[in-house]
XYZ file of C-alpha atoms in Angstrom:
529
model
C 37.424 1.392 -21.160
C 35.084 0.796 -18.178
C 35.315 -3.148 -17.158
C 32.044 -4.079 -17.091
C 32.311 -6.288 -13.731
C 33.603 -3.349 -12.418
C 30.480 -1.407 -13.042
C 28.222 -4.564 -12.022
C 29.836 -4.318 -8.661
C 29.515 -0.208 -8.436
C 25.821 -0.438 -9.034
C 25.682 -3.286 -6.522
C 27.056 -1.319 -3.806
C 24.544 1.305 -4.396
C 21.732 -1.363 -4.277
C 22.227 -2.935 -1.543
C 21.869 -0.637 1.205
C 18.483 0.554 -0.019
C 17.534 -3.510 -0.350
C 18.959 -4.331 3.224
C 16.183 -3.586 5.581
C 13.686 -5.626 3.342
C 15.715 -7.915 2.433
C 16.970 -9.218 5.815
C 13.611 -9.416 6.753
C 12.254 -11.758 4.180
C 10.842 -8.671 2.293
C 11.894 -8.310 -1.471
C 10.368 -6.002 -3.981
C 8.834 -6.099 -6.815
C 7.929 -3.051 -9.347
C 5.922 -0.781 -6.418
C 4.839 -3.690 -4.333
C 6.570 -4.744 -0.977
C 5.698 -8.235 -0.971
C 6.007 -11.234 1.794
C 8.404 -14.394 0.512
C 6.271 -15.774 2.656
C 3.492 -15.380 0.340
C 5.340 -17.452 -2.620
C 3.625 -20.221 -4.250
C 4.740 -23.075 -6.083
C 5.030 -21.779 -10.114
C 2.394 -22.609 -12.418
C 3.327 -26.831 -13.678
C 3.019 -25.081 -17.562
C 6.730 -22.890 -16.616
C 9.544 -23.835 -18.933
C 11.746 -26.227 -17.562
C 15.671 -24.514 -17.353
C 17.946 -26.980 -16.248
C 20.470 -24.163 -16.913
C 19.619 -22.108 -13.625
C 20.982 -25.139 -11.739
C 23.714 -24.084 -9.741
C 23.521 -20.374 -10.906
C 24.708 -17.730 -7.968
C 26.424 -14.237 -7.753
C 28.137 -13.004 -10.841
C 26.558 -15.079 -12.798
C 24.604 -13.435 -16.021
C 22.726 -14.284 -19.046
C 18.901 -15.626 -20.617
C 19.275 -18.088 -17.380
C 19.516 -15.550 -14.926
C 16.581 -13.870 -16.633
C 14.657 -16.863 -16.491
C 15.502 -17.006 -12.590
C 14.823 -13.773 -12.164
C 11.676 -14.366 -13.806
C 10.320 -16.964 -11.876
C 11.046 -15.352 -8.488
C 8.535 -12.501 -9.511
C 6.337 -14.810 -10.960
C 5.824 -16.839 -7.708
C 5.693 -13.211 -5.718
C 9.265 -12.947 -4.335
C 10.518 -9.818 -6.349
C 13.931 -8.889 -7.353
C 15.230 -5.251 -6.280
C 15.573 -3.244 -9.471
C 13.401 -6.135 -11.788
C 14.881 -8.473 -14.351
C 18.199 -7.316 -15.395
C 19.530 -10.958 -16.469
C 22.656 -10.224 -13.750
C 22.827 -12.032 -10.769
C 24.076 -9.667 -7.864
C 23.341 -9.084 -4.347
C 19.552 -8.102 -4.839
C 18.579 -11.342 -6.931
C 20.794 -13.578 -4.597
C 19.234 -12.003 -1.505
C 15.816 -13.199 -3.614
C 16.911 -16.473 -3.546
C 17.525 -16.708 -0.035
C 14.560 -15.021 0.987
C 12.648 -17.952 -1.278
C 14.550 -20.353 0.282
C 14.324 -19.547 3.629
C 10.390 -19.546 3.444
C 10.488 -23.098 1.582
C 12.510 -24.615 4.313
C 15.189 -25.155 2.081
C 18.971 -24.998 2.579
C 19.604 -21.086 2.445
C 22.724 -20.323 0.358
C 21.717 -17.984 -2.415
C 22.435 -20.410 -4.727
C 20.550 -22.020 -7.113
C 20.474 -25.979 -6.315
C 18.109 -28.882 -7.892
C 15.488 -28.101 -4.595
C 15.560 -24.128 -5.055
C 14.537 -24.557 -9.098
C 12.027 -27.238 -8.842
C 10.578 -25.162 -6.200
C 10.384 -22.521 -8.162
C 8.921 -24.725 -10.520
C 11.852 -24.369 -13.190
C 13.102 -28.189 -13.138
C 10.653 -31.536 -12.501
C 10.749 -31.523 -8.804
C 13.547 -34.515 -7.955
C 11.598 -38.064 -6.348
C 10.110 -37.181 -2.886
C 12.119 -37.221 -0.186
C 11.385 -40.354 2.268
C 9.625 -38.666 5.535
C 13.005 -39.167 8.542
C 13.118 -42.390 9.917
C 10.024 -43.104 11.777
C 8.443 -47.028 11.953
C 4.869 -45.403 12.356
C 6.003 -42.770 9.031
C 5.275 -39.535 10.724
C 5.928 -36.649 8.593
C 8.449 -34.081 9.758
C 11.231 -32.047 8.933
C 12.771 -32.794 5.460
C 9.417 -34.738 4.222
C 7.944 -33.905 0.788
C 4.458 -34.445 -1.206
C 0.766 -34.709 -0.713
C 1.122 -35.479 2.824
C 2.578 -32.571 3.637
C 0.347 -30.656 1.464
C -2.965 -32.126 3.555
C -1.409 -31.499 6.982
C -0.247 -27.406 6.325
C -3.895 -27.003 4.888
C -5.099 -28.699 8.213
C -2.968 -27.015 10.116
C -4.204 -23.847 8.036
C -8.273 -24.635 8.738
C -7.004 -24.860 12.207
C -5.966 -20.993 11.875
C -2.528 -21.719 12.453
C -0.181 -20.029 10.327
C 2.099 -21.824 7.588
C 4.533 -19.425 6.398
C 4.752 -19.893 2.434
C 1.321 -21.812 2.516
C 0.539 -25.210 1.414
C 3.790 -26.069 -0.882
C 3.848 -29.749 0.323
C 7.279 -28.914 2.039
C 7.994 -29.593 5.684
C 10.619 -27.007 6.190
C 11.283 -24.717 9.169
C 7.961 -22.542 9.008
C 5.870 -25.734 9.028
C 7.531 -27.936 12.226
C 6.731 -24.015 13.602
C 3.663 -24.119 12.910
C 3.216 -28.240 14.230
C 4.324 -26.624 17.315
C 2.296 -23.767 17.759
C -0.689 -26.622 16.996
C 0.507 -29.123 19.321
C 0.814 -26.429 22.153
C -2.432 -25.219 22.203
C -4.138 -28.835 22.050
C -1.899 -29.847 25.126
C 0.416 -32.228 23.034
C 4.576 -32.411 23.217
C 5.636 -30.386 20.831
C 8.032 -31.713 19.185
C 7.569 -30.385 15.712
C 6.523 -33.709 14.060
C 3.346 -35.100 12.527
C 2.772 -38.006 15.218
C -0.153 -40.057 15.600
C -1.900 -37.806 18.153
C -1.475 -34.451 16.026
C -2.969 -35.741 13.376
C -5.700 -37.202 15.040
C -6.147 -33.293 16.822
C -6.096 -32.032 13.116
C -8.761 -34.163 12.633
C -10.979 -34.250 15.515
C -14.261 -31.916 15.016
C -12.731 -29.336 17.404
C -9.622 -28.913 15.473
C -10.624 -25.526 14.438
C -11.045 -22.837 16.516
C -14.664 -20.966 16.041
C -14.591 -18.289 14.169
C -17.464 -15.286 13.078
C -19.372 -16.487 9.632
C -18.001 -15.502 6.420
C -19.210 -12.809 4.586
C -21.118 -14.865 1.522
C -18.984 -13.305 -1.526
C -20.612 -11.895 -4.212
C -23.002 -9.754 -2.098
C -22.866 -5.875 -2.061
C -19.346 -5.208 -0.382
C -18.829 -8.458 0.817
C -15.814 -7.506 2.985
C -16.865 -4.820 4.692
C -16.916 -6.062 8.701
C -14.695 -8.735 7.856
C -12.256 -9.397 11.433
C -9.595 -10.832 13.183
C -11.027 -14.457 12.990
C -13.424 -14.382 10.095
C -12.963 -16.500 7.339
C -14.024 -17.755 3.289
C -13.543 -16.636 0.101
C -14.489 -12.788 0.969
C -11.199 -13.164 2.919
C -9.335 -14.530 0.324
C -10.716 -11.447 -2.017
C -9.322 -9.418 0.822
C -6.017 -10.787 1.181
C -5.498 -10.695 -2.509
C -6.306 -6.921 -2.743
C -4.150 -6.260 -0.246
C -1.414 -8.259 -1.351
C -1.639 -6.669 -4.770
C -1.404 -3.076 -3.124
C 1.992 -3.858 -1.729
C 1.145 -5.164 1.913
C 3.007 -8.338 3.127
C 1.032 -11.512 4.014
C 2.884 -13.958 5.375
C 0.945 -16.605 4.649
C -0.797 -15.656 1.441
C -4.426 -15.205 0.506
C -5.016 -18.233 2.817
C -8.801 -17.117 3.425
C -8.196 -16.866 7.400
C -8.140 -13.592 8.504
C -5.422 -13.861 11.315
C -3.659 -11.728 13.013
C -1.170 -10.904 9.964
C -4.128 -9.952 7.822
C -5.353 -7.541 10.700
C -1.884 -5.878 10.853
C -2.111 -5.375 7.418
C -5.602 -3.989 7.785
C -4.442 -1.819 10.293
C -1.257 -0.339 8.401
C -3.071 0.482 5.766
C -5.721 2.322 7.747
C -2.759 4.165 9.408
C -1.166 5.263 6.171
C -4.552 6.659 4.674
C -5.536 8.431 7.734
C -8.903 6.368 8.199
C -10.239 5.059 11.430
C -7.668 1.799 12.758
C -9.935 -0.269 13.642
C -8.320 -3.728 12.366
C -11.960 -4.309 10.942
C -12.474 -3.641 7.148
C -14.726 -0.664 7.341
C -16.618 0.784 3.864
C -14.048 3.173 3.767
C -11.178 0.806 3.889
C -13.044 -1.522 1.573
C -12.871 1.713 -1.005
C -9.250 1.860 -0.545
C -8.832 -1.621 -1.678
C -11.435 -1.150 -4.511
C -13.665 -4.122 -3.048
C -16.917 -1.598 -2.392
C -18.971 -2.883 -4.952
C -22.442 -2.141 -4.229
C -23.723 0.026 -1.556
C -25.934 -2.342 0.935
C -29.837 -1.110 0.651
C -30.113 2.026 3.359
C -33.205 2.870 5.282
C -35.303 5.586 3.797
C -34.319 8.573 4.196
C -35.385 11.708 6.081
C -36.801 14.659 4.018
C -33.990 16.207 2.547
C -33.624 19.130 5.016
C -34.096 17.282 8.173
C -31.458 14.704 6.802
C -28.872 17.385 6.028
C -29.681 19.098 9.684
C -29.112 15.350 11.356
C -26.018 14.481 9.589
C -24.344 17.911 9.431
C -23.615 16.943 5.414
C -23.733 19.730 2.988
C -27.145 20.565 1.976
C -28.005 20.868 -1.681
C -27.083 24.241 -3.258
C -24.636 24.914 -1.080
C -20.659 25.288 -1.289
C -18.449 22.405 -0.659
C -15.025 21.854 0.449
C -12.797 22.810 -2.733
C -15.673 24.582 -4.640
C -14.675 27.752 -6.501
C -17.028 30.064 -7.688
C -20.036 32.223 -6.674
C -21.430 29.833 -4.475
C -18.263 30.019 -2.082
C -18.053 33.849 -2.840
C -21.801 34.011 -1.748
C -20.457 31.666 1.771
C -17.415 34.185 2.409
C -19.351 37.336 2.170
C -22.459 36.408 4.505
C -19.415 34.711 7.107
C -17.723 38.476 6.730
C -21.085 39.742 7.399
C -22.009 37.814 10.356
C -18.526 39.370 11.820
C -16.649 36.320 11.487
C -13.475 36.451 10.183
C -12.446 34.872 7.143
C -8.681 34.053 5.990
C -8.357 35.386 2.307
C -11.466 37.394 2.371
C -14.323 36.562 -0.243
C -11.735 35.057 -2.934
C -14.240 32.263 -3.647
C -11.843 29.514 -3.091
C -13.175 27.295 -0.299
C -10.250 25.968 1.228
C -9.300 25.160 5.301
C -9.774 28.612 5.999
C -13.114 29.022 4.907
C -14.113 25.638 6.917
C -12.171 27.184 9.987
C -14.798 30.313 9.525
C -17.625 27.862 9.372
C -17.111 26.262 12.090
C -16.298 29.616 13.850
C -20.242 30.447 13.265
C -21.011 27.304 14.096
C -19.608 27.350 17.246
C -20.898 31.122 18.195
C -24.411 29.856 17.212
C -24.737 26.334 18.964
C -25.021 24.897 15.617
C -23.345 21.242 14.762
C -19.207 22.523 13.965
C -18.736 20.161 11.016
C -17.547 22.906 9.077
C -19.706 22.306 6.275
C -22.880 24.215 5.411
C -25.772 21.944 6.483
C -29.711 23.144 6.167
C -29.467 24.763 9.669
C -26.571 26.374 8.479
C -26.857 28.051 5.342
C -30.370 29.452 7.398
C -28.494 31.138 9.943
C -26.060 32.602 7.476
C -29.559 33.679 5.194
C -27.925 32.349 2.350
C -30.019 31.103 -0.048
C -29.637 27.841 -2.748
C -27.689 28.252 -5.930
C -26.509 26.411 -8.676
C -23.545 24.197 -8.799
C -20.553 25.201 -10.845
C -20.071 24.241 -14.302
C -18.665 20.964 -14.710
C -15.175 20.568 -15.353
C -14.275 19.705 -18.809
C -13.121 15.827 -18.989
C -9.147 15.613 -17.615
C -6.767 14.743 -19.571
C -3.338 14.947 -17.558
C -0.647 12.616 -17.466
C 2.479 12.469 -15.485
C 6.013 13.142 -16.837
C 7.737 10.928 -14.096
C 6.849 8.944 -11.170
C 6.848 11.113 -8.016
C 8.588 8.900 -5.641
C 12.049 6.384 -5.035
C 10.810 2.834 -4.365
C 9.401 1.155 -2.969
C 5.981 2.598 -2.197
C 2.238 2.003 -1.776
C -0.571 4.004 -2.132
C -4.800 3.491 -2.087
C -7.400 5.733 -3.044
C -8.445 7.816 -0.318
C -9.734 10.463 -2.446
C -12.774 12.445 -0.438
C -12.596 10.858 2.659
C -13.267 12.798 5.832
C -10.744 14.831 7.411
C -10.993 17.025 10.509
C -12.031 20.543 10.358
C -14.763 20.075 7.435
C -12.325 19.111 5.162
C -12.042 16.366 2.392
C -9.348 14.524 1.224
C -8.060 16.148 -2.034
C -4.912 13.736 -3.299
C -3.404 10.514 -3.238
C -1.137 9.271 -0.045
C 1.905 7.434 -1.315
C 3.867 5.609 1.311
C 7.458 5.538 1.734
C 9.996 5.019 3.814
C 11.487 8.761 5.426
C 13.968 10.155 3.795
C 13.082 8.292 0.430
C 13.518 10.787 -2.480
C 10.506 13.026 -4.097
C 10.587 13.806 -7.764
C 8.860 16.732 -10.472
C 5.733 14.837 -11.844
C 6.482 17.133 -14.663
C 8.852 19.957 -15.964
C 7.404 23.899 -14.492
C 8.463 25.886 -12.139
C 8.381 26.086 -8.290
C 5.243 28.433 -7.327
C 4.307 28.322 -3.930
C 6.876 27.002 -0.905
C 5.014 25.938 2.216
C 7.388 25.761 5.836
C 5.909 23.501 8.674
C 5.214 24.937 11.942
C 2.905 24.519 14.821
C -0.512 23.982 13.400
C 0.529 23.535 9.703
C -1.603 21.248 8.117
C 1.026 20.712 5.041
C 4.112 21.036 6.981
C 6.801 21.230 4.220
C 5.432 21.452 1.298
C 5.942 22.736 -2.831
C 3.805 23.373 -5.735
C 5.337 22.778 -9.202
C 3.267 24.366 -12.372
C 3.096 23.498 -15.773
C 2.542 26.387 -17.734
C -0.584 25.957 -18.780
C -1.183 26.318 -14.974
C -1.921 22.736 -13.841
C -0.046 22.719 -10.721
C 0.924 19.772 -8.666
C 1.249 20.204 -4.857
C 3.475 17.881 -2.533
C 3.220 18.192 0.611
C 4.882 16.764 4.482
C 8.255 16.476 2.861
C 10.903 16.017 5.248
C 13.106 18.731 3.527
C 13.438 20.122 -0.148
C 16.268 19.383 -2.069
C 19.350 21.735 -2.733
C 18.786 24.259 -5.038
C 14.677 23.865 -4.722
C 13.631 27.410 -3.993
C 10.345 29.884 -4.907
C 10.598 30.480 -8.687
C 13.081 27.743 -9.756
C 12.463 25.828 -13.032
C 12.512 22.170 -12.950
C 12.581 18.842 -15.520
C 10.595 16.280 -14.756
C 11.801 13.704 -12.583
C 14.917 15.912 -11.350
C 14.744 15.792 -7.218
C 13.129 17.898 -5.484
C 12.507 16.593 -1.917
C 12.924 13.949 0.506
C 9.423 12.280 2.122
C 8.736 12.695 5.405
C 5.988 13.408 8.210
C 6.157 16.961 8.604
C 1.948 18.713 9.048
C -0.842 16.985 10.019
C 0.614 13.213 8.883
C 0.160 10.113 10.808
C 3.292 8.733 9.214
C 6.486 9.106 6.823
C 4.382 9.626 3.414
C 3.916 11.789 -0.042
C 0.333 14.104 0.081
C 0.313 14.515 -3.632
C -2.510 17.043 -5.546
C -3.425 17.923 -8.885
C -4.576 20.679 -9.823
C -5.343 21.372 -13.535
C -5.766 24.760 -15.081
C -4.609 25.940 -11.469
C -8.541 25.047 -10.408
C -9.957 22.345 -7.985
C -7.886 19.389 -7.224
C -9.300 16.299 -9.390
C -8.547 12.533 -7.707
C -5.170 11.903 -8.736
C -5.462 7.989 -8.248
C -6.088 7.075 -11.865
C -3.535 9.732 -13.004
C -0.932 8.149 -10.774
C -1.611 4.964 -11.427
C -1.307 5.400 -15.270
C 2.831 5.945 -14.532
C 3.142 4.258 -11.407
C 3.881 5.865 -7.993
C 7.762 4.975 -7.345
């Protein structure tokens, strides 16, 4: 009969290697989301009071392990593989991680400090601030004192790791320091007489850009490195909730953190890394709201000339149907070749032909069929396709090993006239691919020089909704053209192979084997990883 410690330490051993790298760096993870210890907060004052987690640590299990467990997530410092009521290496990493970011002593065990931080026990009688005749606060000190100088220290765009928790541990004499350095004082990591008086002189905080009033059509969009308000706030929480670490929480300063974030997430959609919160990275997020009021426009023809966009009865990128057949054919005509022929799928081929004309007739290569265009080709206006009938598809498994994060990109410009056509899903390389749903293997794709896809692998259902994956660092064994798969067997390890700016899943679907629909909504019904 299996001893059940036994297994407990097994399934430990296969944890931990996969938590190491986060964990180590303060980095814990919960459901999808990477997210920063820094970034806990104190727990809400209605959480149950356990006096029972006192002085739990590894091995432990039970309803107060569940509770601790609990309460990590709940204050944002997730436990590797969720609530499982055991205490192993992933939940006491947790604790340390929590710890360390409190300024607490870091053992990985549960003490009276750790659970009233956490909010699980009445916090014990504040700790008297270190001697001191003039009662500076400093390392050790407790309370609303503390509280009022990290949110000072905090206007004064310093960062305080873990935010105002009314703790003076490590990350707050770090962040006295940093304060006292720049205003020319000794920094000695203590509250003194003169840094509080800095903190509360009228140039204690730095000038910064004006905040973007919230509530106005896309309030964040142009928000920088030094802006600050609740539109930053609104920022910090979407990106927080999407899985990207903020040290310092959704403190409403938009620091240097909060532009690294920016800019990762830029980076793993593939949108212009600018550091600034563009529309398009605002859509991402889902913090677009309204579109500001535009100038008037241009009569319809000139506008589509000026802007190279697709002019109205025309084919766009991913259209099937006579439209593109009409495209292909006068393209053919006009002696430019087209990959595929007239097949009436407009895919990267087709927009590689466009261009092609566009080039040979000093047109504007965007690859798309603009006014000027479509009158060079002599093609002439048609109606748009049929609409698609409403989708119904849902996935069979979640496509990737955790952890992961992922935005809606879906649509946004690509080079060569093309679109973006599925959801990116972040992940470390290497991390393990899954079948969305049981089919069969139809199409294999191998990178090489040029290769948009690099490796790549479309699994069908057989109604003929198709899924396609594609960059994968390899496929998995037995993976090959025809084979039948279950949903959520392997299939593939996620890489950068193609066009990819870094390790990530380029995932498609396809239903009734037709044009790719935005697969955010699907995905996010059954989660990504």
């Amino acid at each position: 009969m299996t001893n059940p410690s036994n297994a407990r330490t097994r399934r430990d051993r296969i944890r931990r290697t996969s938590a190491f790298v986060l964990l180590t760096a303060g980095l814990t993870v919960s459901g999808t989301a990477v997210v920063s210890a820094g970034s806990a907060t104190a727990a809400p004052a209605s959480a149950p009071q356990r006096s029972d987690v006192i002085g739990l640590k590894k091995g432990d299990s039970g309803e107060a392990v569940r509770a601790l467990q609990e309460a990590l997530v709940r204050v944002g410092v997730g436990v590797k593989y969720g609530v499982d009521s055991y205490f192993g290496s992933a939940t006491q990493a947790s604790v340390k991680a929590f710890q360390r970011y409190k300024g607490l002593a870091i053992t990985g065990v549960v003490d009276q400090a750790t659970a009233a931080a956490l909010g699980l026990v009445s916090p014990a009688p504040a700790a008297a601030a270190p001697a001191s005749s003039s009662g500076v606060l400093a390392r050790g000190s407790t309370g609303a004192g503390v509280t009022q100088l990290q949110q000072g220290l905090i206007a004064a765009g310093i960062s305080v790791a873990g935010g105002a928790d009314g703790i003076f541990g490590a990350a707050t004499e770090q962040a006295v320091k940093t304060f006292q350095r720049a205003k020319g004082i000794a920094a000695t990591g203590t509250a003194d007489a003169a840094t509080v008086a800095a903190l509360g002189s009228s140039g204690a905080a730095p000038a910064a850009p004006p905040a973007v009033a919230p509530g106005t059509a896309s309030a964040v969009v142009g928000l920088q490195l030094g802006s600050s308000g609740p539109a930053v706030v609104s920022l910090q929480q979407a990106l927080i909730s999407m899985g990207w670490p903020l040290t310092k929480g959704a403190d409403g300063v938009f620091g240097a953190n909060t532009r690294s974030a920016v800019l990762h997430l830029q980076r793993a959609n593939s949108i212009q890394q600018t550091g600034t919160v563009t529309q398009a990275t605002a859509k991402i997020l889902g913090l677009t709201g309204a579109a500001p009021a535009a100038p008037a426009a241009p009569a319809p023809a000139v506008a589509a000339a000026a802007s190279g966009a697709t002019a109205a009865g025309f084919a766009i990128y991913d259209e099937r149907g006579a439209r593109v057949v009409a495209l292909q054919q006068a393209l053919l005509n006009a002696g430019i070749a087209v990959p595929g022929g007239a097949d009436g799928a407009f895919g990267a081929g087709t927009a590689g032909a466009v261009m092609a004309f566009q080039r040979a007739k000093g047109l504007a290569v965007t690859g798309k069929v603009d006014a000027n265009t479509a009158a060079a080709l002599g093609l002439s206006a048609q109606n748009a396709p049929a609409a698609a009938a409403a989708v119904n598809i849902q996935l069979e498994a979640k496509p990737v090993q955790g952890p992961c994060y992922y935005g809606d990109s879906w649509a946004a410009a690509r080079g060569a006239g093309r679109v973006h056509l599925g959801v990116d899903i972040v992940a470390a390389e290497g991390s393990q691919l899954y079948a969305v749903a049981t089919g069969k293997v139809i199409q294999l794709y191998t990178d090489a020089p040029g290769s948009l896809s690099g490796n790549g692998v479309k699994i069908a259902r057989p109604d003929g909704t198709y899924f396609f994956y594609a960059h994968l660092s390899a496929l998995a064994p037995g993976i090959a053209l025809g084979t039948q798969v279950t949903a959520g067997q392997l299939i593939g390890y996620v890489g950068h192979t193609g066009n990819a700016a870094g390790p990530h899943l380029h995932l498609e679907v396809h239903p009734g084997g037709g044009s790719a629909v935005t697969p955010y909504s699907i995905v996010t019904a059954t989660g990504a990883c």
